[in-house]
Coordinates of C-alpha atoms in Angstrom, one line a residue:
Chain A
M17 CA -41.8 0.6 -8.8
S18 CA -43.3 4.5 -8.1
T19 CA -40.4 7.2 -9.3
N20 CA -41.1 7.7 -5.6
Q21 CA -40.4 4.5 -4.4
A22 CA -37.4 4.9 -6.9
K23 CA -36.0 7.7 -5.7
K24 CA -36.7 6.4 -2.1
S25 CA -34.9 3.1 -2.6
E26 CA -31.6 4.4 -4.1
A27 CA -31.4 7.0 -1.1
K28 CA -31.3 3.7 1.2
R29 CA -29.1 2.7 -1.8
L30 CA -27.0 6.3 -1.0
H31 CA -27.5 5.6 3.4
I32 CA -26.2 2.1 2.8
L33 CA -23.4 2.8 1.3
D34 CA -22.6 6.3 3.3
T35 CA -22.9 4.6 6.5
S36 CA -21.3 1.6 5.3
F37 CA -18.2 3.9 4.6
T38 CA -16.7 4.2 7.9
L39 CA -16.7 1.0 9.1
V40 CA -14.8 -0.9 5.9
L41 CA -12.4 2.1 6.0
H42 CA -11.3 1.7 9.7
K43 CA -11.9 -2.5 9.7
G44 CA -11.0 -3.8 6.3
F45 CA -13.4 -5.8 3.5
V46 CA -12.9 -9.1 5.3
G47 CA -13.0 -7.1 9.1
V48 CA -16.6 -6.4 8.8
G49 CA -19.2 -8.4 8.7
L50 CA -22.6 -8.5 6.9
Q51 CA -24.5 -8.2 10.4
E52 CA -22.2 -5.0 11.7
I53 CA -23.0 -3.7 8.2
L54 CA -26.7 -3.9 8.6
K55 CA -26.1 -2.6 12.7
N56 CA -24.9 0.2 11.7
C57 CA -27.1 2.1 8.7
G58 CA -30.3 -0.2 11.1
I59 CA -31.5 -2.1 8.0
P60 CA -33.0 -6.2 8.3
K61 CA -31.2 -8.0 6.5
G62 CA -33.9 -9.3 3.5
S63 CA -32.9 -5.3 3.2
F64 CA -29.9 -5.8 2.4
Y65 CA -30.5 -8.2 -0.5
H66 CA -32.6 -6.0 -2.1
Y67 CA -29.8 -3.6 -2.5
F68 CA -27.3 -5.6 -3.0
E69 CA -26.5 -9.2 -4.7
S70 CA -23.9 -10.6 -2.3
K71 CA -21.0 -8.7 0.3
E72 CA -19.0 -8.5 -2.4
A73 CA -21.9 -6.4 -4.9
F74 CA -22.1 -4.5 -2.0
G75 CA -17.9 -4.7 -1.9
C76 CA -17.8 -3.6 -5.7
E77 CA -20.6 -0.9 -5.0
L78 CA -19.2 1.1 -2.4
L79 CA -15.7 1.4 -4.8
Q80 CA -17.9 2.5 -7.6
H81 CA -19.2 4.9 -5.1
Y82 CA -16.2 6.5 -3.2
I83 CA -14.5 6.3 -7.0
N84 CA -17.1 8.8 -8.6
D85 CA -17.3 10.9 -5.5
Y86 CA -13.6 11.1 -5.8
Q87 CA -13.6 12.3 -9.3
Q88 CA -16.3 15.1 -8.2
R89 CA -14.2 16.4 -6.1
L90 CA -11.1 16.4 -8.6
N91 CA -13.7 18.3 -10.2
L92 CA -14.4 20.9 -8.0
L93 CA -10.3 21.7 -7.1
W94 CA -9.2 21.6 -10.3
A95 CA -12.4 23.9 -11.3
N96 CA -9.7 27.3 -11.0
N97 CA -7.5 28.7 -13.7
D98 CA -4.5 27.8 -11.3
T99 CA -1.6 26.6 -13.3
A100 CA -1.3 22.5 -14.2
K101 CA 1.6 22.4 -11.4
A102 CA -0.6 24.4 -9.2
K103 CA -3.8 22.1 -9.2
I104 CA -0.9 19.3 -8.5
L105 CA 0.4 20.2 -6.0
S106 CA -3.4 21.6 -4.0
Y107 CA -4.4 18.1 -5.2
F108 CA -1.1 16.1 -3.1
Q109 CA -1.7 19.0 -0.6
K110 CA -5.2 17.4 0.4
W111 CA -4.2 14.1 0.7
I112 CA -2.0 15.1 4.2
E113 CA -4.7 18.0 5.3
D114 CA -8.1 18.8 4.3
P115 CA -9.2 21.2 5.7
E116 CA -13.0 20.8 5.0
Q117 CA -12.6 17.4 7.0
Q118 CA -11.7 15.9 10.3
E119 CA -9.4 13.2 8.2
S120 CA -6.9 13.8 4.6
W121 CA -7.3 12.6 1.9
A122 CA -4.6 10.1 2.4
D123 CA -6.4 9.2 5.7
R124 CA -10.0 8.8 3.8
C125 CA -8.6 6.5 0.6
L126 CA -10.4 3.6 0.3
I127 CA -7.8 2.0 -2.3
V128 CA -4.7 2.3 -0.1
K129 CA -6.8 0.3 2.9
L130 CA -7.6 -1.9 0.3
A131 CA -5.6 -2.8 -2.4
A132 CA -3.8 -5.2 -1.2
E133 CA -6.6 -6.8 1.4
V134 CA -8.9 -7.5 -1.8
A135 CA -6.7 -7.7 -4.7
D136 CA -6.1 -11.1 -4.3
L137 CA -10.0 -11.6 -2.9
S138 CA -12.5 -10.0 -5.7
E139 CA -11.3 -10.0 -9.1
D140 CA -14.7 -7.7 -9.3
M141 CA -13.5 -5.8 -7.0
R142 CA -9.8 -5.4 -8.2
L143 CA -11.0 -4.3 -11.6
I144 CA -12.2 -1.7 -10.4
M145 CA -9.7 -0.6 -8.0
D146 CA -7.9 -0.9 -10.9
Q147 CA -10.1 1.4 -13.6
G148 CA -10.4 3.6 -11.0
T149 CA -6.4 4.2 -10.2
K150 CA -5.8 4.7 -14.0
N151 CA -8.4 7.3 -14.8
L152 CA -7.0 9.1 -12.2
I153 CA -2.8 8.7 -13.3
Q154 CA -4.2 9.9 -16.8
R155 CA -5.6 13.3 -15.1
I156 CA -2.5 13.8 -14.0
T157 CA -0.7 12.7 -16.7
D158 CA -3.4 15.1 -18.6
L159 CA -1.9 18.1 -16.3
I160 CA 1.6 17.1 -16.4
H161 CA 1.3 17.6 -20.2
Q162 CA -1.3 21.1 -19.3
G163 CA 1.8 22.1 -17.3
M164 CA 4.6 22.1 -20.0
E165 CA 2.3 23.6 -22.3
D166 CA 1.9 27.0 -19.6
H167 CA 5.8 25.7 -18.4
S168 CA 4.8 25.6 -14.8
I169 CA 6.5 22.5 -15.5
Q170 CA 9.8 20.6 -16.7
T171 CA 10.1 16.7 -17.3
Q172 CA 12.8 15.5 -18.7
T173 CA 10.3 12.2 -18.9
N174 CA 7.2 11.2 -20.1
P175 CA 4.4 12.8 -18.7
A176 CA 2.7 9.2 -18.0
A177 CA 5.6 7.5 -16.8
V178 CA 5.9 11.0 -13.9
A179 CA 2.1 10.5 -13.1
Q180 CA 2.3 6.8 -12.9
V181 CA 6.0 7.3 -10.2
I182 CA 4.4 10.2 -8.6
Y183 CA 1.1 9.1 -7.7
Q184 CA 2.8 5.3 -6.5
M185 CA 5.2 7.5 -4.7
W186 CA 2.4 8.7 -2.7
L187 CA 0.0 5.3 -2.2
G188 CA 3.6 4.2 -0.7
A189 CA 3.5 7.5 1.5
A190 CA 0.3 6.8 2.7
L191 CA 0.9 3.8 3.7
L192 CA 3.9 4.6 5.9
S193 CA 2.2 6.9 7.1
K194 CA -0.2 4.1 8.2
L195 CA 2.1 2.3 9.3
H196 CA 4.8 5.2 11.5
K197 CA 1.4 7.1 12.8
D198 CA 3.4 10.3 11.4
K199 CA 3.0 12.1 8.4
T200 CA 6.2 13.1 8.1
P201 CA 6.1 10.6 4.4
L202 CA 3.7 12.4 3.2
H203 CA 5.2 15.3 3.0
Q204 CA 8.5 14.3 2.0
A205 CA 6.0 12.8 -1.0
Y206 CA 5.5 16.2 -1.8
H207 CA 9.2 17.8 -1.9
A208 CA 9.9 14.8 -4.0
T209 CA 6.5 15.7 -6.3
A210 CA 7.2 19.7 -6.5
F211 CA 11.1 19.0 -7.1
M212 CA 10.4 15.9 -9.7
L213 CA 7.6 18.7 -11.5
S214 CA 10.5 21.2 -11.7
G215 CA 12.3 19.6 -13.5
C216 CA 14.3 18.3 -10.2
Q217 CA 15.8 21.4 -9.8
S218 CA 15.1 22.2 -6.4
S219 CA 12.5 25.5 -6.3
Chain B
M26 CA 12.3 -29.2 29.3
S27 CA 15.3 -31.3 27.7
T28 CA 17.2 -29.6 24.6
N29 CA 15.6 -31.8 22.7
Q30 CA 12.3 -31.0 23.5
A31 CA 13.1 -27.4 23.6
K32 CA 14.1 -27.7 19.8
K33 CA 11.4 -29.9 18.7
S34 CA 8.9 -27.5 20.2
E35 CA 11.0 -24.3 18.5
A36 CA 11.4 -27.1 14.5
K37 CA 7.0 -26.9 15.0
R38 CA 7.1 -23.2 16.1
L39 CA 8.8 -22.8 12.8
H40 CA 6.7 -24.8 10.7
I41 CA 3.6 -23.6 11.9
L42 CA 5.1 -19.9 11.5
D43 CA 6.4 -21.1 7.9
T44 CA 3.4 -22.9 6.9
S45 CA 1.1 -20.3 7.6
F46 CA 3.1 -17.7 5.8
T47 CA 1.6 -18.5 2.6
L48 CA -2.0 -18.5 3.8
V49 CA -1.5 -14.8 5.1
L50 CA -0.2 -13.7 1.8
H51 CA -2.8 -14.6 -0.1
K52 CA -5.5 -14.1 2.2
G53 CA -4.8 -11.6 4.5
F54 CA -4.7 -11.2 8.1
V55 CA -8.5 -11.1 9.0
G56 CA -9.0 -13.3 6.2
V57 CA -7.3 -16.2 7.1
G58 CA -9.0 -18.2 9.7
L59 CA -7.3 -20.2 13.2
Q60 CA -9.1 -23.1 11.6
E61 CA -7.4 -22.9 8.3
I62 CA -4.3 -22.2 10.0
L63 CA -4.6 -25.5 12.5
K64 CA -5.9 -27.4 9.0
N65 CA -2.7 -26.1 7.3
C66 CA -0.1 -27.3 9.9
G67 CA -1.9 -30.4 10.3
I68 CA -1.9 -29.7 14.2
P69 CA -4.0 -29.5 16.9
K70 CA -6.0 -26.8 18.2
G71 CA -4.5 -27.1 22.1
S72 CA -1.0 -27.0 20.1
F73 CA -1.4 -24.0 18.4
Y74 CA -1.6 -22.2 21.9
H75 CA 1.0 -24.0 23.2
Y76 CA 3.0 -22.1 21.3
F77 CA 1.6 -18.8 20.7
E78 CA -1.5 -17.3 23.3
S79 CA -3.7 -15.6 20.9
K80 CA -3.7 -14.8 17.0
E81 CA -2.3 -11.4 17.7
A82 CA 0.8 -13.1 19.1
F83 CA 1.0 -14.9 16.2
G84 CA 0.6 -13.1 13.3
C85 CA 3.6 -10.9 15.5
E86 CA 5.7 -13.6 15.4
L87 CA 4.5 -14.1 12.0
L88 CA 5.6 -10.8 11.3
Q89 CA 8.9 -10.9 13.1
H90 CA 10.0 -13.9 11.5
Y91 CA 9.5 -12.6 8.2
I92 CA 11.5 -8.9 9.1
N93 CA 14.2 -11.0 10.1
D94 CA 14.3 -13.9 6.8
Y95 CA 13.9 -10.4 4.7
Q96 CA 17.7 -8.9 6.9
Q97 CA 19.2 -12.1 6.7
R98 CA 18.6 -12.0 2.6
L99 CA 19.8 -8.1 2.2
N100 CA 23.1 -9.1 4.2
L101 CA 23.6 -12.1 1.8
L102 CA 22.0 -10.1 -1.3
W103 CA 24.9 -6.9 -0.2
A104 CA 27.4 -9.6 0.8
N105 CA 30.2 -8.4 -2.0
N106 CA 32.1 -5.3 -3.2
D107 CA 29.6 -3.9 -5.2
T108 CA 29.5 -0.2 -5.0
A109 CA 26.1 0.5 -3.1
K110 CA 24.1 1.8 -6.0
A111 CA 24.5 -1.7 -7.8
K112 CA 23.2 -2.9 -4.3
I113 CA 20.5 -1.0 -4.0
L114 CA 20.3 -1.3 -7.8
S115 CA 20.3 -5.3 -7.0
Y116 CA 17.5 -5.3 -4.0
F117 CA 15.1 -3.5 -6.1
Q118 CA 15.4 -5.9 -8.9
K119 CA 14.3 -8.8 -6.6
W120 CA 11.2 -6.6 -6.1
I121 CA 10.8 -7.4 -9.7
E122 CA 12.1 -11.0 -10.5
D123 CA 13.7 -13.0 -7.7
P124 CA 15.5 -15.9 -10.1
E125 CA 15.9 -18.6 -7.0
Q126 CA 12.4 -18.0 -6.1
Q127 CA 8.6 -18.4 -8.3
E128 CA 7.5 -14.9 -6.8
S129 CA 9.3 -11.7 -6.5
W130 CA 9.8 -9.5 -3.1
A131 CA 7.3 -7.6 -4.4
D132 CA 4.7 -10.2 -4.6
R133 CA 5.9 -11.8 -1.2
C134 CA 6.3 -8.7 1.1
L135 CA 3.7 -9.5 4.0
I136 CA 4.4 -5.4 4.5
V137 CA 2.6 -4.5 1.3
K138 CA 0.1 -7.0 1.6
L139 CA -0.7 -6.1 5.3
A140 CA -0.2 -2.8 6.2
A141 CA -3.0 -1.4 5.6
E142 CA -5.5 -4.1 7.0
V143 CA -3.5 -5.2 10.2
A144 CA -2.2 -0.7 11.1
D145 CA -6.1 0.2 12.9
L146 CA -6.6 -3.5 14.0
S147 CA -3.4 -4.3 15.9
E148 CA -1.0 -1.9 17.2
D149 CA 1.6 -5.0 18.5
M150 CA 1.3 -5.8 14.7
R151 CA 1.3 -2.3 13.2
L152 CA 5.0 -1.1 16.0
I153 CA 6.7 -4.2 14.2
M154 CA 5.6 -3.6 10.7
D155 CA 6.7 -0.1 11.7
Q156 CA 10.0 -0.9 13.1
G157 CA 10.7 -2.9 10.2
T158 CA 10.7 -0.6 7.2
K159 CA 12.3 1.8 10.1
N160 CA 15.1 0.0 9.9
L161 CA 15.2 -1.3 5.8
I162 CA 14.7 2.7 5.0
Q163 CA 18.2 3.1 7.3
R164 CA 19.8 0.9 5.4
I165 CA 19.1 2.5 1.8
T166 CA 19.9 5.7 3.7
D167 CA 23.9 4.3 5.2
L168 CA 23.9 2.5 1.5
I169 CA 23.0 6.0 -0.4
H170 CA 26.2 8.0 2.6
Q171 CA 28.3 4.9 1.2
G172 CA 27.8 5.0 -2.6
M173 CA 28.1 9.4 -2.1
E174 CA 31.8 8.2 -1.1
D175 CA 32.7 5.7 -3.5
H176 CA 31.4 7.9 -5.9
S177 CA 28.7 6.1 -7.3
I178 CA 25.7 8.4 -6.6
Q179 CA 25.1 11.5 -6.7
T180 CA 21.9 13.4 -4.9
Q181 CA 21.3 16.9 -4.0
T182 CA 19.4 16.3 -1.4
N183 CA 19.6 14.1 2.4
P184 CA 20.3 10.5 1.8
A185 CA 17.2 9.6 4.4
A186 CA 14.6 11.8 2.4
V187 CA 15.9 9.7 -0.7
A188 CA 15.8 6.4 0.8
Q189 CA 12.4 7.3 2.1
V190 CA 11.1 8.3 -0.7
I191 CA 12.8 5.9 -2.4
Y192 CA 11.1 3.5 -0.3
Q193 CA 7.7 4.5 -0.6
M194 CA 7.5 4.7 -4.3
W195 CA 8.3 1.2 -4.2
L196 CA 5.8 0.4 -1.5
G197 CA 3.1 2.2 -3.9
A198 CA 4.2 0.3 -6.8
A199 CA 4.0 -3.5 -5.1
L200 CA 0.1 -2.4 -4.6
L201 CA -0.6 -0.9 -7.7
S202 CA 1.0 -3.9 -9.1
K203 CA -1.3 -5.9 -7.0
L204 CA -4.5 -3.7 -8.8
H205 CA -2.9 -3.8 -12.3
K206 CA -1.6 -7.5 -12.2
D207 CA 1.2 -5.6 -14.5
K208 CA 4.7 -5.4 -13.3
T209 CA 5.1 -2.1 -15.4
P210 CA 4.7 0.2 -12.0
L211 CA 7.9 -1.7 -10.4
H212 CA 10.0 -1.4 -14.2
Q213 CA 9.0 2.7 -13.4
A214 CA 10.0 2.8 -10.1
Y215 CA 13.1 0.3 -11.6
H216 CA 13.9 3.6 -13.5
A217 CA 12.9 6.4 -11.3
T218 CA 14.7 4.3 -8.4
A219 CA 18.3 4.9 -10.7
F220 CA 17.1 8.7 -11.9
M221 CA 17.3 9.7 -8.7
L222 CA 20.7 8.1 -7.3
S223 CA 22.7 9.4 -10.2
G224 CA 21.5 13.4 -9.2
C225 CA 18.8 13.7 -11.9
Q226 CA 20.4 12.7 -14.7
S227 CA 19.6 9.8 -17.9
S228 CA 22.2 7.5 -17.2

């Protein structure tokens, strides 16, 4: 394959992943048939199998693509001299609202949407989500350590446990927010996060 | 219909709901076809439509049946003279492990399994889960009020907000526990719950 062909092929693969994202985000993984993906991307069936060997392989790449993009968004968001606490809070503020996008990070979260549905269905997809969430919790843990050094964060518990509790509280908040069709759970999570990072002192 | 026939009919309807529960719990709502439900329950297709007018109606009854049963299990669990704090902790202990069943309450939680998948798919099913979770949060709120009276619980925040934050932390913990195939998130949630109910004092 020439370099030009390889570039075109990669662009097509990304096009399929990008255009399928919204479909899967709203209908789930099982709920979206291959036919619907093909129609949505405007590609023939054979072409799909040129890029992905199965629907599960497509699901794995969709998740990995989402996680890579998420990491890059975090890099951008945190590329400043804010305190560690401000960085953590600005991240979760995006879960509530993202002025640059129509939907918030909670609304666009593929982990929230697919975790329960897919964990029992595909071991390969579960492992990608498992690693993605562990990396994210590690990044929050690192920020909590930094916050204890820059004095923006006080905590009586160990940073890894705080990061895990905060992240799972947000996962549940996003789930409840979907059920209630109301952002109150996310706002409650925001207040609880600020409270926990202040050593449980009201600020 | 004679009383006897009505009883038989109700028993059959409950049989379909009970035997389908495990299927849906492990495969999700969309992931379980009507054919699979029929085969699993040993009933003909026409008979299914005698009890439920559609798969969505079946999903609604499955959820309502689960929520009613859950409320009864809570009534039993809390029918004692324990402090309010002990009642809340004994409830969440069941999320980690239930000695009377093979699976914990987190493992058997239909809300954790279906919330994200179904919320965008069926407004009727979403409303049942919405109401079920609101009732549960209200019961935890009531217990926190009782705990402030019996002095087992100290909290600086209002009880409704604490109950909501605790519940969503557990929802997220159950989701993460599924992804990680590990109960650590549930144990962390347990410690965080005990900590929050002690007014953020290490006990």
